[in-house]
Every structure is written in structure tokens, then in C-alpha cells.
């Protein structure tokens, strides 16, 4: 899309509002739904990858050192990673802190 | 050359769909539409129509299958009636707002409860605001002609909208009438192959019917409204072209001795032909009575209706559906709304009748006209009257 949605007029819309750009859902920021964010403690992390597997948003990535971190552009703060992390390396922290 | 054949109107619709060379038919049988889809199933099974016939498990599925079929660019047809149209309801909006052309004949039927398989316009009125182009026909020939026109109108690049052709259940769907079918070559010339501009195709993926946030939803609806309104020009153009090619002409508002009439009757669908008989009789007795028939229900022909009734003193509108707790008949309500701003306008008197397969005979149409004139002169404390109901 050339313009942000809020600037599009009805005349700018594609036939039947069809989305012609494949995969553009990746531009949609779901991170601002979040009230808590996951904090990863590399001291406790054993790099098992359970958080990566369980994340329903698919937003957890492995960094160059092999530790896992959440992409906060997409992370909705559901806390499933923290719940599943049995070594207790992930803590959910309120956003305002 | 073309010749007249005697055929049941439902079967004639199947023949028209075959002439239109439809690619997909997805339908669920329901009285009084059943013969339409039965005949199409036969045509496909016999190899007379090279199409996919999808026997779905419900009307909701029928319309959903039609969406997919139209979205890949297949010429798509379905038919339903009454409760079936109700079960399709939410998907009807999706077809129009995703701009997917397909053609559906509706054998108009009453709604439950009590269960009635017989005709009225309750089903139509419940889908009034679904964004489809809606055309009413009065006899078998008009049905065949308008099924062909519906494909051409809906598939036009300037339109790309689904089209309903409304015919009265039983009164019309089950009649055997003499019908002239055009030659296949004539239809092929009239109806170019369907090519959807943005089809679902793996080579160029698109998303249809995606999520819209509050920031953009209003714009999508405005675009849809402008599009449906603009479709009227294409409807007129198509009927004009049809008239030139086949010699039968159609208009959004049809006239019958209406130009100089002081009293006008307004009807929709097959009852109009009965009303014509009444107009003939009353004219013969020197009464200044005429008839206007609303053919194009959506987009609503405001200019044509204002023009058609402006010289009349009284306009009597017959609805075959009831808007419970509202202003009576939906058609009458819309006619009143269309005329409200006019400096010169007739008194509009509303009747609801012909519900659930109750006949209105020519003599009863005369009673409606006479009662309408009486109300127009003496006034009434009611918004409308239900004609013929036992008190």
C-alpha cells in the first residue's frame, strides 16, 4: 500500500478491497496490544527452544549467541513462553515499568 | 432460427443458464426453486452443459461455494427461495462487498412460521440491503431474458456485482409458458467470456475479504455504494443492447396506461400481469387508472419512479411483504421516501396483500383501487391496510 490506511479515500481502494500485495500482514504491528512483555534471563536459559516452539505468534527468534528473544513488534504479551519455560528464564513484566 | 417452445419456467431458467455457458452451479434444492436446480443437475449429468455441479449441504454452503467459484473467474449460477435465501443471508453481503459477480434466481416465497412454501416477497425484502443488483420479472420470457442480462450486467468491468433475478414462486416458477430461446451464437455474441480482473490464482496471490479496521471500513462501504448506484447505467445499457438484438425491451420502471392516469397502481413481479387485466377493464369503463411496475429494485430507480408518478393524484402501492411494526410494506415505504422531497406528488396509499400464496384476482385488484381512492379522499388513521384479511 502506498499510503497509510488512514489517508486512503474510498477512491483509492482496490476492487472489492482486495489485497494485491502478498504477505503484507507482516507489516501489521500486533505488539501494541501488549500489556506485559517477556524478559529473558540468559543466566537461566538453557537454549532448549521451548519458548520458540510454544509462541503462538511465532515471534521468538534465536540470536547469534543461541539465546532466545521476542520480537516486540509482534509479541502480544500472552505469557505462554514464560509459563512453558521450565528453567524459569522468562519473566512477564508490565509494560509501564 | 429461434422458435417458441412450451416449457416450465424453472426448466427454461436451466436452459438459459446453459445458453450462458455457466462454469459452476452450486445449489441446494428448496421449494419452489427445486425444478431449476434439478434441471441444471440433469443438463450437467447428461453432458449438455459443461459445468461443475456442486451439490452442497445447505444454502449457506451454496453461496459460499459460489463466492470461491466466482473469485477464480468462473461463471457462476445458483438459485434459492424463502428459507434458503435466509440461510444464505450473511454470505450475500460477502458476495457484493467482495465484488464477485454471480447470478441467482430467487423463486420468491413466504417465510416461516407458520411454514409456507407459497409465494410472496418476504424473502426478497429481508435481503434488500445486501448490495446485490435485484431485478423483478413477470413472466417466463422475461425470466429467460433477464437471466442472460444478469450475467452480462454483473460481469461488466464497471459493475462486478452479484445479481438476483426475482420470480414469483409457483405463480411463475411452475408455469408452462411459450418462450423464445435465442440461438447459442446470438447469446455468445451478447455475453462475452467472463474474465475477473483480480482472480484468485497461485501465480499472483491476492487476499479477498480481508480484515478492515475502523479507519478504513467506511471507505470500503462508500466505494460499494457508489459502485452499486453506478451500475444502473450499465443495467440500462444492457437492456438497450438486448432490445436491439432480440426485440424485447426492459426498463427500471415499466408503464401500463400510466401516462395520463389520475390513479396509479404500483406492483412488482408476476401479480403485475393480473393488475394489467384490471386496468384494461377499468379503462374500458372510462376510469382513469394506470399501472406502474417496478422492475429494478436495486439500485432503486429514483428518477424513473418520480417521473412515472408525478402527474397522478393517487398512487396505490401493493406490497407482498410486511415490515412488522414498521410502515407496512417495504416497497410503499421506499416509494414514499423517494417522493417526499417532490413539490408535485401523488397521495401514496399502501396495501399489503398476496401473502403466503394468497391470490389477488383481477376483481380484487379493482377492490384495491377503489378502496385506495376512498382512503385518498376520506383519509385513514392507519399507515396501511392488509388487503383481503378476514377481520
Short mmCIF file of C-alpha atoms in Angstrom, two decimals, chain A residues 5-11 13-22 28, chain B residues 97 99 160 196-198 205-208 213 215-216 219-220 222-223 226:
data_model
loop_
_atom_site.label_atom_id
_atom_site.label_comp_id
_atom_site.label_asym_id
_atom_site.label_seq_id
_atom_site.Cartn_x
_atom_site.Cartn_y
_atom_site.Cartn_z
CA UNK A 5 -4.71 3.40 5.63
CA UNK A 6 -5.85 6.50 7.46
CA UNK A 7 -5.09 8.64 4.40
CA UNK A 8 -6.78 6.44 1.80
CA UNK A 9 -10.03 7.73 0.32
CA UNK A 10 -12.75 5.40 -0.99
CA UNK A 11 -11.47 6.09 -4.49
CA UNK A 13 -9.35 1.29 -2.74
CA UNK A 14 -8.72 -1.75 -4.89
CA UNK A 15 -11.67 -3.57 -6.46
CA UNK A 16 -13.64 -5.18 -3.60
CA UNK A 17 -10.88 -4.05 -1.19
CA UNK A 18 -8.80 -6.96 -2.50
CA UNK A 19 -5.29 -7.06 -1.05
CA UNK A 20 -2.92 -7.45 -4.00
CA UNK A 21 0.32 -7.41 -2.04
CA UNK A 22 1.03 -10.94 -0.80
CA UNK A 28 0.83 -5.14 10.88
CA UNK B 97 -18.78 -6.37 -0.96
CA UNK B 99 -17.42 -7.55 -5.86
CA UNK B 160 -18.64 -6.69 -11.00
CA UNK B 196 -12.37 -11.40 -13.49
CA UNK B 197 -9.68 -8.70 -13.20
CA UNK B 198 -8.14 -9.86 -9.90
CA UNK B 205 -1.70 -14.28 -4.89
CA UNK B 206 -4.35 -11.90 -3.56
CA UNK B 207 -6.39 -11.75 -0.38
CA UNK B 208 -10.15 -11.24 -0.66
CA UNK B 213 -10.04 -1.56 10.89
CA UNK B 215 -10.07 3.67 10.00
CA UNK B 216 -10.90 2.15 6.57
CA UNK B 219 -14.35 3.98 2.84
CA UNK B 220 -14.99 0.41 1.70
CA UNK B 222 -18.77 4.22 0.35
CA UNK B 223 -16.95 2.58 -2.58
CA UNK B 226 -21.07 4.34 -5.37
#
